[in-house]
Short mmCIF file of C-alpha atoms in Angstrom, two decimals:
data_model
loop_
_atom_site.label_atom_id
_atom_site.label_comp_id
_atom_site.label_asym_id
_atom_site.label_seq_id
_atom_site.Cartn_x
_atom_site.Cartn_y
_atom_site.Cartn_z
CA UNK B 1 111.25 75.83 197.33
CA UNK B 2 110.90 74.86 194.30
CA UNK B 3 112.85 75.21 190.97
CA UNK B 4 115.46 76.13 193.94
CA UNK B 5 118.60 77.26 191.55
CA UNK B 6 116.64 77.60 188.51
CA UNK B 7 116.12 81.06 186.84
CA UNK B 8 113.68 82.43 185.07
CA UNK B 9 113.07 83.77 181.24
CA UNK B 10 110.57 85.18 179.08
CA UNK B 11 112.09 84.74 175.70
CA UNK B 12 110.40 86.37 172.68
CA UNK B 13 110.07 83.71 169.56
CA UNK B 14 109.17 84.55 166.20
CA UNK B 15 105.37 83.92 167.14
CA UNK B 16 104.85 83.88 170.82
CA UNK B 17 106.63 85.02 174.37
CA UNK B 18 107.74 82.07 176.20
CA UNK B 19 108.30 81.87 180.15
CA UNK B 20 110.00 79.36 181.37
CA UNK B 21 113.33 78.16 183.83
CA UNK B 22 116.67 77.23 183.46
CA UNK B 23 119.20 75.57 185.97
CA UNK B 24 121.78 73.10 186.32
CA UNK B 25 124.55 72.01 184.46
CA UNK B 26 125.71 69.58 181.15
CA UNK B 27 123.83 68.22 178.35
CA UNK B 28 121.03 70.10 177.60
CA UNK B 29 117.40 68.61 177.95
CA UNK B 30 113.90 70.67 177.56
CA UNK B 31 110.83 69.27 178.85
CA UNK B 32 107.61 70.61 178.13
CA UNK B 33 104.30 70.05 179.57
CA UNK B 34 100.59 68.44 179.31
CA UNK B 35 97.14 69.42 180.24
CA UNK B 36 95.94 70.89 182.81
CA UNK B 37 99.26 72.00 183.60
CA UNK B 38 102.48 73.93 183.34
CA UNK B 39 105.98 73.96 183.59
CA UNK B 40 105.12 73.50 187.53
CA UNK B 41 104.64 69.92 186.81
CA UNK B 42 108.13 69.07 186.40
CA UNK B 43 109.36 70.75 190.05
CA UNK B 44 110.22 67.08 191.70
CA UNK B 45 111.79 66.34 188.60
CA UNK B 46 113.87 68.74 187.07
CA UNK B 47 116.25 69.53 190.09
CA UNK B 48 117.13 65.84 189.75
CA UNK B 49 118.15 66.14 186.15
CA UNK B 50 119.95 69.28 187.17
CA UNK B 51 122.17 67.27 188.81
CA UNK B 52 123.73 66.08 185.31
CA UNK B 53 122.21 67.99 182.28
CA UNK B 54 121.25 71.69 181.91
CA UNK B 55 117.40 71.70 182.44
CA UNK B 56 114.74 74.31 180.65
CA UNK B 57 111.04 73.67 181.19
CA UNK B 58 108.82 76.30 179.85
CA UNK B 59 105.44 77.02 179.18
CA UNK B 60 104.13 76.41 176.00
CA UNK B 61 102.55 79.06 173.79
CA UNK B 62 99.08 79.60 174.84
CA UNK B 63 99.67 78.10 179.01
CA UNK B 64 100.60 79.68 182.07
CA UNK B 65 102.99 82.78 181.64
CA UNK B 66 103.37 82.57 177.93
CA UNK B 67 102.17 84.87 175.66
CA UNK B 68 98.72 84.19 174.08
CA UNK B 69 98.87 84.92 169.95
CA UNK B 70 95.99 85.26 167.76
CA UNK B 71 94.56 82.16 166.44
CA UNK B 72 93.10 81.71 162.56
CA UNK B 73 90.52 80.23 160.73
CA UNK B 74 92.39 77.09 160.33
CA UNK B 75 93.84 76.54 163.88
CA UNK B 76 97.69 77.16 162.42
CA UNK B 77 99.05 78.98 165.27
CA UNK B 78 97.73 76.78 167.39
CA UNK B 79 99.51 73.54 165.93
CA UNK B 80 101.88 71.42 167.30
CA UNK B 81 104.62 72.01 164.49
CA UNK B 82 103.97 76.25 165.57
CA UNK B 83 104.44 75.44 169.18
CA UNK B 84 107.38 73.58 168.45
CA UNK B 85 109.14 76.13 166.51
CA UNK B 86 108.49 78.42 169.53
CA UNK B 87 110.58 75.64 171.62
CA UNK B 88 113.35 75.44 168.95
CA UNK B 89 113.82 79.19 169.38
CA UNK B 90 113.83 79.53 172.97
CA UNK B 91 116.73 76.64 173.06
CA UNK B 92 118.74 78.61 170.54
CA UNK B 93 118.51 81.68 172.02
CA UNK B 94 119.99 79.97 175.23
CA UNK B 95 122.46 78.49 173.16
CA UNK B 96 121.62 75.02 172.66
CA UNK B 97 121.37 73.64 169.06
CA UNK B 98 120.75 69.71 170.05
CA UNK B 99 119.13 68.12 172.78
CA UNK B 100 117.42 65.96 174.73
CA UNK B 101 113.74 66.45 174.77
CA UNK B 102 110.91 65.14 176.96
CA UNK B 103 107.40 65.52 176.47
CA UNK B 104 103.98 64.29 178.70
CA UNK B 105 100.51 64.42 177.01
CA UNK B 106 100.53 67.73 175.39
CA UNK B 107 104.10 68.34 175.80
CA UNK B 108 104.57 65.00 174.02
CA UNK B 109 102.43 66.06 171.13
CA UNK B 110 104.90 68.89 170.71
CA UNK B 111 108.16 66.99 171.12
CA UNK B 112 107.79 64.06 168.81
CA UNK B 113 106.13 66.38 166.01
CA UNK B 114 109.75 68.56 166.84
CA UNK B 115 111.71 65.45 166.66
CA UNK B 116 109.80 64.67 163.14
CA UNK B 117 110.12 67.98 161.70
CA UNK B 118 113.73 68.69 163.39
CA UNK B 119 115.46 65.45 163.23
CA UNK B 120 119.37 67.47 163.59
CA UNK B 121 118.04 69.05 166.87
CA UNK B 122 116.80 66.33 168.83
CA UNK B 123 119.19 64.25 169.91
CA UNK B 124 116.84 61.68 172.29
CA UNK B 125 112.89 61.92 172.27
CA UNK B 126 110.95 60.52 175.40
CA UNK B 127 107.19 60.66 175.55
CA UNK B 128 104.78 60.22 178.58
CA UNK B 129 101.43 58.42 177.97
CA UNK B 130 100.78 59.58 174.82
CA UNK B 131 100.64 57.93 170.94
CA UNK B 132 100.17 60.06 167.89
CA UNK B 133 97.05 62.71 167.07
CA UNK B 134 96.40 60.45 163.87
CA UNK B 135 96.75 57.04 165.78
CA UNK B 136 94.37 58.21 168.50
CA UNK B 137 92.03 59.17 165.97
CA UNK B 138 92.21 56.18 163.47
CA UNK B 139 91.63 53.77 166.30
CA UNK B 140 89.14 55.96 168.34
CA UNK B 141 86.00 54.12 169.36
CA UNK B 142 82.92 54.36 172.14
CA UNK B 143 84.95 53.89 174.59
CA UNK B 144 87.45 56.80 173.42
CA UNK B 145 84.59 59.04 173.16
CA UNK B 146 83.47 58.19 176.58
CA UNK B 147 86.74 58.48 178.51
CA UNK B 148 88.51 60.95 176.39
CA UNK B 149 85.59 63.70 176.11
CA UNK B 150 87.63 66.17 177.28
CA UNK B 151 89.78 65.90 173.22
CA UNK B 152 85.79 66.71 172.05
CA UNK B 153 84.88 69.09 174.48
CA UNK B 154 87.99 71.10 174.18
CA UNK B 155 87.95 70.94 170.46
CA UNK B 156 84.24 71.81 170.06
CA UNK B 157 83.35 75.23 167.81
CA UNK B 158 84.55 78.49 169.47
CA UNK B 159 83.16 79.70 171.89
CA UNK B 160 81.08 77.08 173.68
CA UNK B 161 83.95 75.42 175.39
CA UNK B 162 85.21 78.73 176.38
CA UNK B 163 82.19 79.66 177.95
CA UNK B 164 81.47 76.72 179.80
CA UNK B 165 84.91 76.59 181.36
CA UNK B 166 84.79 80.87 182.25
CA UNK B 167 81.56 79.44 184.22
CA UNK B 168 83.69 77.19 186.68
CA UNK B 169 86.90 76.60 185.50
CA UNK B 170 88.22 75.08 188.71
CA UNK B 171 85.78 71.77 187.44
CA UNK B 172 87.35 70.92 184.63
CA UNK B 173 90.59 71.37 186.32
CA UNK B 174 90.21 69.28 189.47
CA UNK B 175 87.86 66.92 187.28
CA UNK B 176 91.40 65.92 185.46
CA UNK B 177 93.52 66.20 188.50
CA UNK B 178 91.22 64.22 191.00
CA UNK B 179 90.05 61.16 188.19
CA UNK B 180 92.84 60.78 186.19
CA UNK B 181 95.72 60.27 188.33
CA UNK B 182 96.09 57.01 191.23
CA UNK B 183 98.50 59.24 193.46
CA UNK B 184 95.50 61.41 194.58
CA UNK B 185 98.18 63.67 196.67
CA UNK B 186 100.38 64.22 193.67
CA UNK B 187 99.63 68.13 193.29
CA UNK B 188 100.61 70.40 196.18
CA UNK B 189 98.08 73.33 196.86
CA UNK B 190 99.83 75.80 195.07
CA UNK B 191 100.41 74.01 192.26
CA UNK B 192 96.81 72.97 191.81
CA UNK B 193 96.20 76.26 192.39
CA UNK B 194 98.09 77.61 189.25
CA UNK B 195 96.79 75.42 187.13
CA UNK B 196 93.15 76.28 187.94
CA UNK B 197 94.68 80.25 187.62
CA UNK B 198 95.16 79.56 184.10
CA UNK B 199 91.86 77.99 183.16
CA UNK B 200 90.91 81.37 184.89
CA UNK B 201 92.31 83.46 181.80
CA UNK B 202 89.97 83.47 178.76
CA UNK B 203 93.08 84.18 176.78
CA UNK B 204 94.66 81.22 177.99
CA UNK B 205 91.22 79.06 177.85
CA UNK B 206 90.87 80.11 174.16
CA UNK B 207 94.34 79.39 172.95
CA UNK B 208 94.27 75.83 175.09
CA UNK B 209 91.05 75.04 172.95
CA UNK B 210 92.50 76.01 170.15
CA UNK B 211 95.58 73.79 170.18
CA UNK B 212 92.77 70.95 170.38
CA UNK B 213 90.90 71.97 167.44
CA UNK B 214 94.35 72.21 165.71
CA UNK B 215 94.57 68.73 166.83
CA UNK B 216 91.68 67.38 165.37
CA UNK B 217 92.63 69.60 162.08
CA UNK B 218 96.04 70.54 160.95
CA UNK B 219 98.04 68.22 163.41
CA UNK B 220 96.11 64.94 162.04
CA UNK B 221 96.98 65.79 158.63
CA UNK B 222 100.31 66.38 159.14
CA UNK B 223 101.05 63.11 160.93
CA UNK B 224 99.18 61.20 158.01
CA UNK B 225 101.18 63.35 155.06
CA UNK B 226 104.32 61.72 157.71
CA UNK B 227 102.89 58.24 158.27
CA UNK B 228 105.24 55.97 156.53
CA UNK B 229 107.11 58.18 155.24
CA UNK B 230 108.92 59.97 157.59
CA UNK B 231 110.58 58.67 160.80
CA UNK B 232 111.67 59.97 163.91
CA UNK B 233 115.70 59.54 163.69
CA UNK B 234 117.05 59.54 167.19
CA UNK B 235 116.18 56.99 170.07
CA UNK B 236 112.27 57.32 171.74
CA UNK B 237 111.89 56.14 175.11
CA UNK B 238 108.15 55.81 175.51
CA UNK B 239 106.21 55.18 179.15
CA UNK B 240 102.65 54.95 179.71
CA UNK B 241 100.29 55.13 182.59
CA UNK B 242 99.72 51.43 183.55
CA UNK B 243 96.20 52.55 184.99
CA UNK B 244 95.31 54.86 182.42
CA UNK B 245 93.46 55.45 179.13
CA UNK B 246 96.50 54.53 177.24
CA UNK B 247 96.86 50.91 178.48
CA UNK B 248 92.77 50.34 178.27
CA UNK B 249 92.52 51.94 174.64
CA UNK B 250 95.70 50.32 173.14
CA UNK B 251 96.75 46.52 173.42
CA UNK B 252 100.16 47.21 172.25
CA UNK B 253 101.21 50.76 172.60
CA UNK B 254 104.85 50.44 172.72
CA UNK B 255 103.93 48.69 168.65
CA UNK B 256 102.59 51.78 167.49
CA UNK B 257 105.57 53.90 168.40
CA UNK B 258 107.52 51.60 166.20
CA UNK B 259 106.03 52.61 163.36
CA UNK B 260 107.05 55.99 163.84
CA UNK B 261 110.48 55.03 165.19
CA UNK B 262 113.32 52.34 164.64
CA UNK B 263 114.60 52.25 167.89
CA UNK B 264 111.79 52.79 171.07
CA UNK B 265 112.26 51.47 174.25
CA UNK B 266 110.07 51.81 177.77
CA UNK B 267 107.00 50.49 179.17
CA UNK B 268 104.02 50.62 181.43
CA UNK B 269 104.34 52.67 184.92
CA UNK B 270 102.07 51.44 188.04
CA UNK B 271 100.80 54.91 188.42
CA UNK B 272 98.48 56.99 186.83
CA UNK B 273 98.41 59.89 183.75
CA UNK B 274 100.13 61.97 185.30
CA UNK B 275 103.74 59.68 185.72
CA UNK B 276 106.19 62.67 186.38
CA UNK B 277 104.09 63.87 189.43
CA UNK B 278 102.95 60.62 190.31
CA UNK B 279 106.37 59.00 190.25
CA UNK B 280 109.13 61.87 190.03
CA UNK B 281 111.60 59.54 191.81
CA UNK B 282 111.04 56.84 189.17
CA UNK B 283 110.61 59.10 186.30
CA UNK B 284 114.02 60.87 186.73
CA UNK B 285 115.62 57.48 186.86
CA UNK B 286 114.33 56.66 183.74
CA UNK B 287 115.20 59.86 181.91
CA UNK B 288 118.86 60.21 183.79
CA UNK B 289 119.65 56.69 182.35
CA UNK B 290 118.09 56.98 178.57
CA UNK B 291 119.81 61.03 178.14
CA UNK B 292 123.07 59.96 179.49
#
Protein backbone atom coordinates (compact mmCIF):
# COMPACT_ATOMS: atom_id res chain seq x y z
CA UNK A 1 0.00 0.00 0.00
CA UNK A 2 1.07 3.00 -0.26
CA UNK A 3 1.24 6.16 1.98
CA UNK A 4 0.56 3.02 4.46
CA UNK A 5 0.09 5.18 7.91
CA UNK A 6 -0.38 8.39 6.29
CA UNK A 7 -3.77 10.25 6.46
CA UNK A 8 -5.41 12.28 4.42
CA UNK A 9 -6.60 16.21 4.34
CA UNK A 10 -8.25 18.64 2.28
CA UNK A 11 -7.38 21.85 3.97
CA UNK A 12 -9.08 25.08 2.81
CA UNK A 13 -6.32 28.09 2.31
CA UNK A 14 -7.10 31.55 1.82
CA UNK A 15 -7.13 30.92 -2.10
CA UNK A 16 -7.38 27.30 -2.90
CA UNK A 17 -8.44 23.67 -1.24
CA UNK A 18 -5.47 21.61 -0.78
CA UNK A 19 -5.41 17.63 -0.57
CA UNK A 20 -2.74 16.15 0.60
CA UNK A 21 -1.18 13.36 3.49
CA UNK A 22 0.28 13.39 6.66
CA UNK A 23 2.17 10.60 8.68
CA UNK A 24 4.99 9.92 10.79
CA UNK A 25 6.61 11.47 13.48
CA UNK A 26 9.38 14.55 14.49
CA UNK A 27 10.59 17.44 12.65
CA UNK A 28 8.34 18.52 10.25
CA UNK A 29 9.22 18.42 6.42
CA UNK A 30 6.67 19.21 3.34
CA UNK A 31 7.48 18.13 -0.01
CA UNK A 32 5.70 19.18 -2.91
CA UNK A 33 5.65 18.02 -6.37
CA UNK A 34 6.67 18.52 -10.26
CA UNK A 35 5.10 17.95 -13.56
CA UNK A 36 3.32 15.56 -14.71
CA UNK A 37 2.70 14.54 -11.33
CA UNK A 38 1.32 14.60 -7.83
CA UNK A 39 1.82 14.04 -4.40
CA UNK A 40 1.91 10.18 -5.63
CA UNK A 41 5.41 10.78 -6.63
CA UNK A 42 6.82 10.84 -3.29
CA UNK A 43 5.14 7.17 -2.11
CA UNK A 44 8.79 5.30 -1.98
CA UNK A 45 9.95 8.21 -0.31
CA UNK A 46 8.00 9.66 2.24
CA UNK A 47 7.42 6.48 4.48
CA UNK A 48 11.22 6.58 4.77
CA UNK A 49 11.29 10.08 6.11
CA UNK A 50 8.42 9.05 8.30
CA UNK A 51 10.65 7.13 10.04
CA UNK A 52 12.28 10.43 11.66
CA UNK A 53 10.34 13.66 10.71
CA UNK A 54 6.55 14.28 10.39
CA UNK A 55 5.91 14.09 6.56
CA UNK A 56 3.03 16.22 4.51
CA UNK A 57 3.04 15.98 0.72
CA UNK A 58 0.18 17.63 -0.93
CA UNK A 59 -1.03 18.62 -4.09
CA UNK A 60 -0.44 21.88 -5.22
CA UNK A 61 -3.17 24.33 -6.18
CA UNK A 62 -4.31 23.62 -9.59
CA UNK A 63 -2.99 19.34 -9.58
CA UNK A 64 -4.57 16.29 -8.65
CA UNK A 65 -7.23 16.64 -5.77
CA UNK A 66 -6.75 20.30 -5.13
CA UNK A 67 -9.07 22.76 -5.76
CA UNK A 68 -8.84 24.61 -9.14
CA UNK A 69 -9.30 28.74 -8.55
CA UNK A 70 -9.96 31.19 -11.15
CA UNK A 71 -7.05 32.48 -12.95
CA UNK A 72 -6.61 36.44 -14.16
CA UNK A 73 -5.45 38.43 -16.79
CA UNK A 74 -2.03 38.52 -15.43
CA UNK A 75 -1.47 34.84 -14.37
CA UNK A 76 -1.40 35.99 -10.36
CA UNK A 77 -3.14 33.11 -8.96
CA UNK A 78 -1.31 31.01 -10.78
CA UNK A 79 2.26 32.17 -9.44
CA UNK A 80 4.64 30.50 -7.56
CA UNK A 81 4.65 33.08 -4.54
CA UNK A 82 0.31 32.25 -4.59
CA UNK A 83 0.97 28.59 -4.54
CA UNK A 84 3.31 28.98 -1.89
CA UNK A 85 1.18 30.87 0.41
CA UNK A 86 -1.36 28.02 -0.10
CA UNK A 87 1.59 25.63 1.34
CA UNK A 88 2.38 28.04 4.24
CA UNK A 89 -1.27 27.74 5.27
CA UNK A 90 -1.81 24.18 5.06
CA UNK A 91 1.49 23.71 7.43
CA UNK A 92 0.00 26.13 9.93
CA UNK A 93 -3.14 24.81 10.08
CA UNK A 94 -1.41 21.42 11.01
CA UNK A 95 0.56 23.19 13.37
CA UNK A 96 3.88 23.61 12.02
CA UNK A 97 5.40 27.15 11.83
CA UNK A 98 9.13 26.04 10.52
CA UNK A 99 10.28 23.40 8.44
CA UNK A 100 12.03 21.50 6.26
CA UNK A 101 10.96 21.81 2.72
CA UNK A 102 11.68 19.82 -0.45
CA UNK A 103 10.79 20.63 -3.80
CA UNK A 104 11.32 18.64 -7.54
CA UNK A 105 10.75 20.64 -10.80
CA UNK A 106 7.59 22.40 -10.12
CA UNK A 107 7.52 21.71 -6.54
CA UNK A 108 11.00 23.29 -6.48
CA UNK A 109 9.78 26.40 -8.19
CA UNK A 110 7.41 26.73 -5.27
CA UNK A 111 9.76 25.95 -2.40
CA UNK A 112 12.73 28.15 -3.05
CA UNK A 113 10.35 31.18 -4.09
CA UNK A 114 8.72 30.14 -0.24
CA UNK A 115 12.10 30.01 1.20
CA UNK A 116 12.78 33.65 -0.52
CA UNK A 117 9.65 35.20 0.44
CA UNK A 118 9.42 33.24 3.97
CA UNK A 119 12.89 33.09 5.16
CA UNK A 120 11.50 32.49 9.30
CA UNK A 121 9.54 29.41 7.99
CA UNK A 122 11.91 27.45 6.17
CA UNK A 123 14.27 26.06 8.11
CA UNK A 124 16.29 23.79 5.20
CA UNK A 125 15.44 24.17 1.34
CA UNK A 126 16.33 21.15 -1.03
CA UNK A 127 15.60 21.34 -4.72
CA UNK A 128 15.47 18.51 -7.40
CA UNK A 129 16.75 19.33 -10.94
CA UNK A 130 15.70 22.57 -11.15
CA UNK A 131 17.53 26.38 -11.24
CA UNK A 132 15.53 29.55 -11.12
CA UNK A 133 12.48 30.75 -13.70
CA UNK A 134 14.79 33.90 -14.45
CA UNK A 135 18.10 31.81 -14.80
CA UNK A 136 16.41 29.36 -17.17
CA UNK A 137 15.25 32.13 -19.12
CA UNK A 138 18.37 34.47 -19.22
CA UNK A 139 20.49 31.59 -20.41
CA UNK A 140 17.82 29.88 -22.67
CA UNK A 141 19.08 29.06 -26.14
CA UNK A 142 18.20 26.57 -29.35
CA UNK A 143 18.83 23.93 -27.62
CA UNK A 144 16.42 25.01 -24.59
CA UNK A 145 13.78 25.62 -27.03
CA UNK A 146 14.25 22.27 -28.54
CA UNK A 147 14.36 20.08 -25.43
CA UNK A 148 12.32 22.15 -23.12
CA UNK A 149 9.17 22.81 -25.52
CA UNK A 150 6.99 21.58 -23.21
CA UNK A 151 7.83 25.42 -20.82
CA UNK A 152 6.47 26.96 -24.52
CA UNK A 153 3.85 24.73 -25.22
CA UNK A 154 2.37 24.85 -21.82
CA UNK A 155 2.73 28.55 -21.58
CA UNK A 156 1.32 29.31 -25.07
CA UNK A 157 -2.06 31.78 -25.21
CA UNK A 158 -5.18 30.17 -23.64
CA UNK A 159 -6.73 27.94 -25.00
CA UNK A 160 -4.59 26.22 -27.61
CA UNK A 161 -2.59 24.19 -25.19
CA UNK A 162 -5.72 23.25 -23.49
CA UNK A 163 -7.21 21.99 -26.44
CA UNK A 164 -4.53 20.08 -27.77
CA UNK A 165 -3.95 18.22 -24.52
CA UNK A 166 -8.24 17.54 -24.02
CA UNK A 167 -7.45 15.80 -27.59
CA UNK A 168 -5.05 13.06 -26.05
CA UNK A 169 -3.89 13.93 -22.89
CA UNK A 170 -2.37 10.55 -22.09
CA UNK A 171 0.58 11.88 -24.93
CA UNK A 172 1.83 14.50 -23.30
CA UNK A 173 1.79 12.55 -20.17
CA UNK A 174 3.62 9.36 -21.13
CA UNK A 175 5.70 11.64 -23.65
CA UNK A 176 7.35 13.09 -20.19
CA UNK A 177 7.23 9.90 -18.30
CA UNK A 178 8.67 7.52 -21.08
CA UNK A 179 11.67 10.28 -22.50
CA UNK A 180 12.60 12.01 -19.66
CA UNK A 181 13.43 9.61 -17.07
CA UNK A 182 16.53 6.54 -17.47
CA UNK A 183 14.58 4.21 -14.92
CA UNK A 184 11.90 3.46 -17.60
CA UNK A 185 9.97 1.24 -14.77
CA UNK A 186 9.96 4.06 -12.27
CA UNK A 187 6.01 4.69 -12.36
CA UNK A 188 3.75 1.83 -11.25
CA UNK A 189 0.42 1.50 -13.32
CA UNK A 190 -1.63 3.24 -11.06
CA UNK A 191 0.39 5.91 -10.55
CA UNK A 192 0.87 6.62 -14.23
CA UNK A 193 -2.50 6.25 -14.35
CA UNK A 194 -3.35 9.27 -12.02
CA UNK A 195 -1.26 11.39 -13.49
CA UNK A 196 -2.74 10.94 -16.99
CA UNK A 197 -6.39 11.31 -14.82
CA UNK A 198 -5.43 14.73 -14.18
CA UNK A 199 -4.34 15.89 -17.60
CA UNK A 200 -7.93 14.40 -18.13
CA UNK A 201 -9.59 17.45 -16.17
CA UNK A 202 -9.79 20.69 -18.23
CA UNK A 203 -9.88 22.42 -14.91
CA UNK A 204 -6.79 20.93 -13.93
CA UNK A 205 -5.19 21.28 -17.65
CA UNK A 206 -6.06 25.03 -17.53
CA UNK A 207 -4.74 25.90 -14.14
CA UNK A 208 -1.36 23.61 -14.95
CA UNK A 209 -0.96 25.98 -18.08
CA UNK A 210 -1.53 28.69 -16.27
CA UNK A 211 1.14 28.30 -13.60
CA UNK A 212 3.49 28.21 -16.84
CA UNK A 213 2.36 31.35 -18.28
CA UNK A 214 2.77 32.77 -14.71
CA UNK A 215 6.17 31.49 -15.15
CA UNK A 216 7.13 33.13 -18.09
CA UNK A 217 5.28 36.42 -16.54
CA UNK A 218 4.96 37.29 -12.94
CA UNK A 219 7.42 34.56 -11.55
CA UNK A 220 10.43 35.95 -13.86
CA UNK A 221 9.92 39.30 -12.60
CA UNK A 222 9.83 38.53 -9.27
CA UNK A 223 13.07 36.54 -9.21
CA UNK A 224 14.84 39.52 -11.13
CA UNK A 225 13.20 42.37 -8.58
CA UNK A 226 15.14 39.39 -5.97
CA UNK A 227 18.32 38.80 -7.98
CA UNK A 228 21.02 40.22 -5.89
CA UNK A 229 19.22 41.44 -3.60
CA UNK A 230 17.60 39.03 -1.71
CA UNK A 231 18.95 35.63 -0.54
CA UNK A 232 17.66 32.50 0.49
CA UNK A 233 18.73 32.35 4.41
CA UNK A 234 18.73 28.75 5.46
CA UNK A 235 20.95 25.84 3.96
CA UNK A 236 19.91 24.54 0.04
CA UNK A 237 20.81 21.17 -0.80
CA UNK A 238 20.53 21.08 -4.56
CA UNK A 239 20.64 17.60 -6.86
CA UNK A 240 20.27 17.34 -10.44
CA UNK A 241 19.55 14.68 -12.96
CA UNK A 242 23.05 13.62 -14.19
CA UNK A 243 21.31 12.54 -17.59
CA UNK A 244 19.04 15.27 -17.89
CA UNK A 245 18.37 18.74 -19.35
CA UNK A 246 19.86 20.31 -16.36
CA UNK A 247 23.41 18.88 -16.69
CA UNK A 248 23.34 19.43 -20.79
CA UNK A 249 21.94 23.13 -20.49
CA UNK A 250 24.12 24.27 -17.50
CA UNK A 251 28.02 23.73 -17.11
CA UNK A 252 27.95 24.62 -13.55
CA UNK A 253 24.59 24.35 -11.97
CA UNK A 254 25.47 23.90 -8.45
CA UNK A 255 27.29 27.95 -9.31
CA UNK A 256 24.10 29.36 -10.05
CA UNK A 257 22.42 28.29 -6.84
CA UNK A 258 25.13 30.21 -5.12
CA UNK A 259 24.07 33.21 -6.20
CA UNK A 260 20.86 32.79 -4.69
CA UNK A 261 22.26 31.11 -1.57
CA UNK A 262 25.40 31.28 0.83
CA UNK A 263 25.50 27.94 1.82
CA UNK A 264 24.33 25.04 -1.12
CA UNK A 265 25.53 21.77 -1.11
CA UNK A 266 24.64 18.48 -3.49
CA UNK A 267 25.38 17.29 -6.84
CA UNK A 268 24.65 15.31 -9.92
CA UNK A 269 22.47 11.90 -9.56
CA UNK A 270 23.15 8.94 -12.23
CA UNK A 271 19.51 8.83 -12.95
CA UNK A 272 17.18 10.71 -14.77
CA UNK A 273 14.49 13.91 -14.13
CA UNK A 274 12.62 12.31 -12.23
CA UNK A 275 15.43 11.48 -9.08
CA UNK A 276 12.82 10.74 -6.24
CA UNK A 277 11.13 7.94 -8.35
CA UNK A 278 14.10 7.02 -10.07
CA UNK A 279 16.24 6.70 -6.96
CA UNK A 280 13.85 6.81 -3.76
CA UNK A 281 16.44 4.73 -1.84
CA UNK A 282 19.17 7.27 -2.63
CA UNK A 283 17.04 10.27 -2.46
CA UNK A 284 15.81 9.63 1.14
CA UNK A 285 19.39 9.20 2.16
CA UNK A 286 20.17 12.38 1.01
CA UNK A 287 17.27 14.27 2.53
CA UNK A 288 17.39 12.10 6.04
CA UNK A 289 21.07 13.31 6.35
CA UNK A 290 20.76 17.22 5.16
CA UNK A 291 17.06 17.67 7.55
CA UNK A 292 18.55 16.00 10.47
Amino acid sequence: MMFEGFEEFDIPTSGATIHGRRGGNGPPVLLLHGIPETHLMWHRVAPQLAEHHTVVVTDMRGWGDSSTPPSSADHEPYSMRAIARDQVQVMRSLGHERFGLVGHDRGARCAYRLALDEPDVVTRLAVLDVVPIGDVYDRADMTFSLSYWVWSFLAAPAPVPERFIAAAPAVLVDFMLDTWPEVTDAFPAEVRAAYVRQFSDPATVHAICEEFRAAATVDYQQDEADRGNRKIACPVLFHWSERGQVARLYDDPLGIWRQWSDDVRGGPVPVGHFIPEEAPEETARQLLEFLR
